[in-house]
Amino acid sequence: DANAPGTAAVKLSLPADVESCIWNPHAPQQVLASTEDGTVTCYDVRNVSAGPLFSFAAHPRKPCSSISISPVVRGLMATCSPDKTVKIWDLEAEGGPACVGERQMQAGSLFDVKFDVNEPFMLATGGDQGELAVWDLSSEANIAKVFKARAEGVVEAEAVAPPAAPVEVEAETAAASAPKSAKKSKSKKAGKN
């Protein structure tokens, strides 16, 4: 068990050089890695000697440069690659992870992909053309069909939750309205450290 106190670093065998690694926010014992040969592999750190939970070719002809798991929707994972595509995966599909959608993002070779922490179906990706591409997955019928039920409870809970207080905005407003002498003293203190 890699989590046991006093355990030395545990090394996990992968088929190629690692491009990206993340923890599964819905199963914190799982660590996933994408590799240069386009493979995504998942291990349970409590029992690494059992081998990977799964391993599959996400982007068979190019590296899988980045992976992201939605922090809001269980089992929703995205991968991207220099093959210029983002692929959407269902980690909870019967029989193992399954690709449920794919899109050429028109942003060149892709190097990073991330899900929005608040919006269940929004992701962003970027690559070698100096552009950021945003994809609203809820506009894709196949993807929405697979994940809608997993997101409904989350979306309904957000609808009744009180809005977050705009702490940063208030702090900026307070700093802007502070007397000039207060602003000078703050900058002098910052310079002493």
CSV table of C-alpha atoms in Angstrom, one decimal:
chain,number,residue,atom,x,y,z
A,1,ASP,CA,0.0,0.0,0.0
A,2,ALA,CA,1.7,3.2,-1.2
A,3,ASN,CA,-0.3,5.2,1.4
A,4,ALA,CA,1.0,3.3,4.4
A,5,PRO,CA,3.2,5.4,6.7
A,6,GLY,CA,6.9,4.9,6.2
A,7,THR,CA,6.4,3.5,2.7
A,8,ALA,CA,9.2,4.4,0.3
A,9,ALA,CA,8.3,5.8,-3.1
A,10,VAL,CA,6.5,3.3,-5.2
A,11,LYS,CA,7.4,3.0,-8.9
A,12,LEU,CA,4.8,1.9,-11.4
A,13,SER,CA,5.7,0.4,-14.7
A,14,LEU,CA,4.4,2.1,-17.8
A,15,PRO,CA,4.8,1.3,-21.5
A,16,ALA,CA,6.5,4.5,-22.5
A,17,ASP,CA,7.6,7.9,-21.2
A,18,VAL,CA,5.0,9.7,-19.1
A,19,GLU,CA,3.4,12.8,-20.7
A,20,SER,CA,0.8,13.6,-18.0
A,21,CYS,CA,-0.4,12.2,-14.6
A,22,ILE,CA,-3.4,12.9,-12.4
A,23,TRP,CA,-5.4,11.6,-9.5
A,24,ASN,CA,-9.0,10.6,-10.0
A,25,PRO,CA,-11.1,13.1,-7.9
A,26,HIS,CA,-13.9,10.5,-7.6
A,27,ALA,CA,-11.7,7.6,-6.5
A,28,PRO,CA,-8.7,9.2,-4.7
A,29,GLN,CA,-6.8,5.9,-4.6
A,30,GLN,CA,-6.5,5.9,-8.4
A,31,VAL,CA,-3.6,7.6,-10.2
A,32,LEU,CA,-3.7,7.8,-14.0
A,33,ALA,CA,-0.9,8.5,-16.5
A,34,SER,CA,-0.8,9.1,-20.2
A,35,THR,CA,2.3,8.2,-22.2
A,36,GLU,CA,4.3,9.0,-25.3
A,37,ASP,CA,2.9,6.0,-27.1
A,38,GLY,CA,-0.7,7.2,-26.7
A,39,THR,CA,-1.6,4.9,-23.8
A,40,VAL,CA,-3.6,5.8,-20.6
A,41,THR,CA,-2.9,3.6,-17.6
A,42,CYS,CA,-4.6,3.6,-14.2
A,43,TYR,CA,-3.3,2.1,-10.9
A,44,ASP,CA,-4.8,1.7,-7.5
A,45,VAL,CA,-2.1,2.9,-5.1
A,46,ARG,CA,-3.4,0.6,-2.4
A,47,ASN,CA,-2.5,-2.5,-4.4
A,48,VAL,CA,0.1,-1.6,-7.0
A,49,SER,CA,1.4,-5.2,-7.1
A,50,ALA,CA,-1.9,-6.3,-8.7
A,51,GLY,CA,-0.9,-4.3,-11.8
A,52,PRO,CA,-2.9,-1.7,-13.6
A,53,LEU,CA,-6.7,-1.4,-13.1
A,54,PHE,CA,-6.8,-0.7,-16.9
A,55,SER,CA,-4.6,0.4,-19.7
A,56,PHE,CA,-5.8,1.4,-23.2
A,57,ALA,CA,-4.6,3.1,-26.4
A,58,ALA,CA,-6.3,6.5,-26.2
A,59,HIS,CA,-4.4,8.0,-29.2
A,60,PRO,CA,-2.7,5.1,-30.9
A,61,ARG,CA,-0.5,6.9,-33.5
A,62,LYS,CA,0.6,9.9,-31.4
A,63,PRO,CA,1.4,10.7,-27.7
A,64,CYS,CA,-1.4,11.2,-25.3
A,65,SER,CA,-0.1,14.6,-24.1
A,66,SER,CA,-2.7,15.4,-21.4
A,67,ILE,CA,-5.6,13.9,-19.5
A,68,SER,CA,-8.3,15.5,-17.3
A,69,ILE,CA,-11.1,14.0,-15.2
A,70,SER,CA,-14.1,16.2,-14.6
A,71,PRO,CA,-14.2,17.1,-10.9
A,72,VAL,CA,-18.0,17.4,-11.2
A,73,VAL,CA,-19.1,14.4,-13.3
A,74,ARG,CA,-18.0,11.0,-12.2
A,75,GLY,CA,-16.3,8.9,-14.9
A,76,LEU,CA,-16.0,11.7,-17.4
A,77,MET,CA,-12.4,11.9,-18.7
A,78,ALA,CA,-10.8,13.9,-21.6
A,79,THR,CA,-7.6,13.2,-23.4
A,80,CYS,CA,-5.7,15.3,-26.0
A,81,SER,CA,-2.9,14.7,-28.4
A,82,PRO,CA,-0.6,16.2,-31.0
A,83,ASP,CA,-3.0,14.3,-33.4
A,84,LYS,CA,-5.1,17.5,-33.0
A,85,THR,CA,-8.0,15.7,-31.3
A,86,VAL,CA,-9.7,15.7,-27.9
A,87,LYS,CA,-11.4,12.4,-27.0
A,88,ILE,CA,-14.0,12.0,-24.3
A,89,TRP,CA,-14.0,8.7,-22.3
A,90,ASP,CA,-16.5,7.0,-20.0
A,91,LEU,CA,-14.3,5.5,-17.2
A,92,GLU,CA,-17.3,3.6,-15.8
A,93,ALA,CA,-18.5,1.9,-19.0
A,94,GLU,CA,-19.2,-1.7,-18.8
A,95,GLY,CA,-16.1,-3.6,-19.9
A,96,GLY,CA,-13.7,-0.8,-19.2
A,97,PRO,CA,-13.2,2.8,-20.4
A,98,ALA,CA,-14.9,3.6,-23.7
A,99,CYS,CA,-14.6,6.5,-26.1
A,100,VAL,CA,-17.9,8.3,-26.3
A,101,GLY,CA,-16.9,11.4,-28.4
A,102,GLU,CA,-14.0,12.9,-30.3
A,103,ARG,CA,-13.4,16.3,-32.0
A,104,GLN,CA,-10.7,18.0,-34.1
A,105,MET,CA,-10.3,21.2,-32.1
A,106,GLN,CA,-8.7,23.3,-34.9
A,107,ALA,CA,-6.0,24.5,-32.5
A,108,GLY,CA,-3.1,22.6,-33.9
A,109,SER,CA,-1.2,19.8,-32.1
A,110,LEU,CA,-2.8,19.7,-28.6
A,111,PHE,CA,-0.7,19.7,-25.4
A,112,ASP,CA,-3.1,20.3,-22.5
A,113,VAL,CA,-6.8,19.7,-21.7
A,114,LYS,CA,-8.7,20.7,-18.5
A,115,PHE,CA,-12.3,20.5,-17.3
A,116,ASP,CA,-13.9,23.5,-15.8
A,117,VAL,CA,-14.2,23.0,-12.0
A,118,ASN,CA,-17.7,24.5,-11.9
A,119,GLU,CA,-19.4,23.7,-15.2
A,120,PRO,CA,-20.1,19.9,-15.6
A,121,PHE,CA,-19.5,19.8,-19.4
A,122,MET,CA,-17.1,22.5,-20.2
A,123,LEU,CA,-13.4,21.9,-21.1
A,124,ALA,CA,-10.6,23.8,-22.6
A,125,THR,CA,-7.6,22.7,-24.6
A,126,GLY,CA,-4.5,24.4,-26.2
A,127,GLY,CA,-1.7,23.6,-28.5
A,128,ASP,CA,1.0,24.8,-30.9
A,129,GLN,CA,-1.0,27.5,-32.7
A,130,GLY,CA,-1.2,29.8,-29.7
A,131,GLU,CA,-4.9,29.3,-29.4
A,132,LEU,CA,-7.2,28.1,-26.6
A,133,ALA,CA,-10.2,26.1,-27.7
A,134,VAL,CA,-13.3,25.6,-25.5
A,135,TRP,CA,-15.7,22.8,-26.0
A,136,ASP,CA,-19.2,22.6,-24.4
A,137,LEU,CA,-19.8,18.9,-24.3
A,138,SER,CA,-23.5,19.3,-23.4
A,139,SER,CA,-24.0,20.3,-27.1
A,140,GLU,CA,-23.0,16.7,-28.1
A,141,ALA,CA,-26.0,14.3,-27.9
A,142,ASN,CA,-23.9,11.1,-27.5
A,143,ILE,CA,-21.9,12.6,-24.6
A,144,ALA,CA,-24.8,14.2,-22.9
A,145,LYS,CA,-26.8,11.0,-23.1
A,146,VAL,CA,-24.0,9.0,-21.3
A,147,PHE,CA,-23.3,11.6,-18.5
A,148,LYS,CA,-26.5,13.5,-18.0
A,149,ALA,CA,-27.8,11.3,-15.1
A,150,ARG,CA,-24.4,11.5,-13.4
A,151,ALA,CA,-24.4,15.4,-13.6
A,152,GLU,CA,-28.1,16.0,-12.7
A,153,GLY,CA,-27.7,15.7,-9.0
A,154,VAL,CA,-24.7,18.1,-9.2
A,155,VAL,CA,-26.4,20.6,-11.3
A,156,GLU,CA,-29.6,20.6,-9.2
A,157,ALA,CA,-27.5,21.1,-6.0
A,158,GLU,CA,-25.7,24.0,-7.6
A,159,ALA,CA,-29.0,25.6,-8.5
A,160,VAL,CA,-30.1,25.8,-4.9
A,161,ALA,CA,-26.8,26.7,-3.4
A,162,PRO,CA,-26.3,30.3,-2.4
A,163,PRO,CA,-23.9,32.2,-4.7
A,164,ALA,CA,-20.3,32.5,-3.6
A,165,ALA,CA,-19.3,35.8,-2.1
A,166,PRO,CA,-17.1,37.8,-4.4
A,167,VAL,CA,-14.2,38.0,-2.0
A,168,GLU,CA,-11.5,38.9,-4.5
A,169,VAL,CA,-13.7,41.7,-6.1
A,170,GLU,CA,-14.3,43.2,-2.7
A,171,ALA,CA,-10.6,43.1,-1.8
A,172,GLU,CA,-9.7,44.8,-5.1
A,173,THR,CA,-12.5,47.4,-4.5
A,174,ALA,CA,-11.2,48.1,-1.0
A,175,ALA,CA,-7.6,48.5,-2.2
A,176,ALA,CA,-8.7,50.9,-4.9
A,177,SER,CA,-10.6,53.1,-2.5
A,178,ALA,CA,-7.9,53.1,0.2
A,179,PRO,CA,-6.2,56.4,0.8
A,180,LYS,CA,-2.9,57.0,-1.0
A,181,SER,CA,-1.0,57.0,2.2
A,182,ALA,CA,-2.2,53.5,3.0
A,183,LYS,CA,-1.2,52.3,-0.4
A,184,LYS,CA,2.3,53.7,0.0
A,185,SER,CA,2.8,52.1,3.4
A,186,LYS,CA,1.8,48.7,2.0
A,187,SER,CA,4.4,48.9,-0.8
A,188,LYS,CA,7.1,50.1,1.6
A,189,LYS,CA,6.4,47.1,3.8
A,190,ALA,CA,6.5,44.7,0.9
A,191,GLY,CA,9.9,46.1,-0.2
A,192,LYS,CA,11.5,45.4,3.2
A,193,ASN,CA,10.9,41.7,3.0
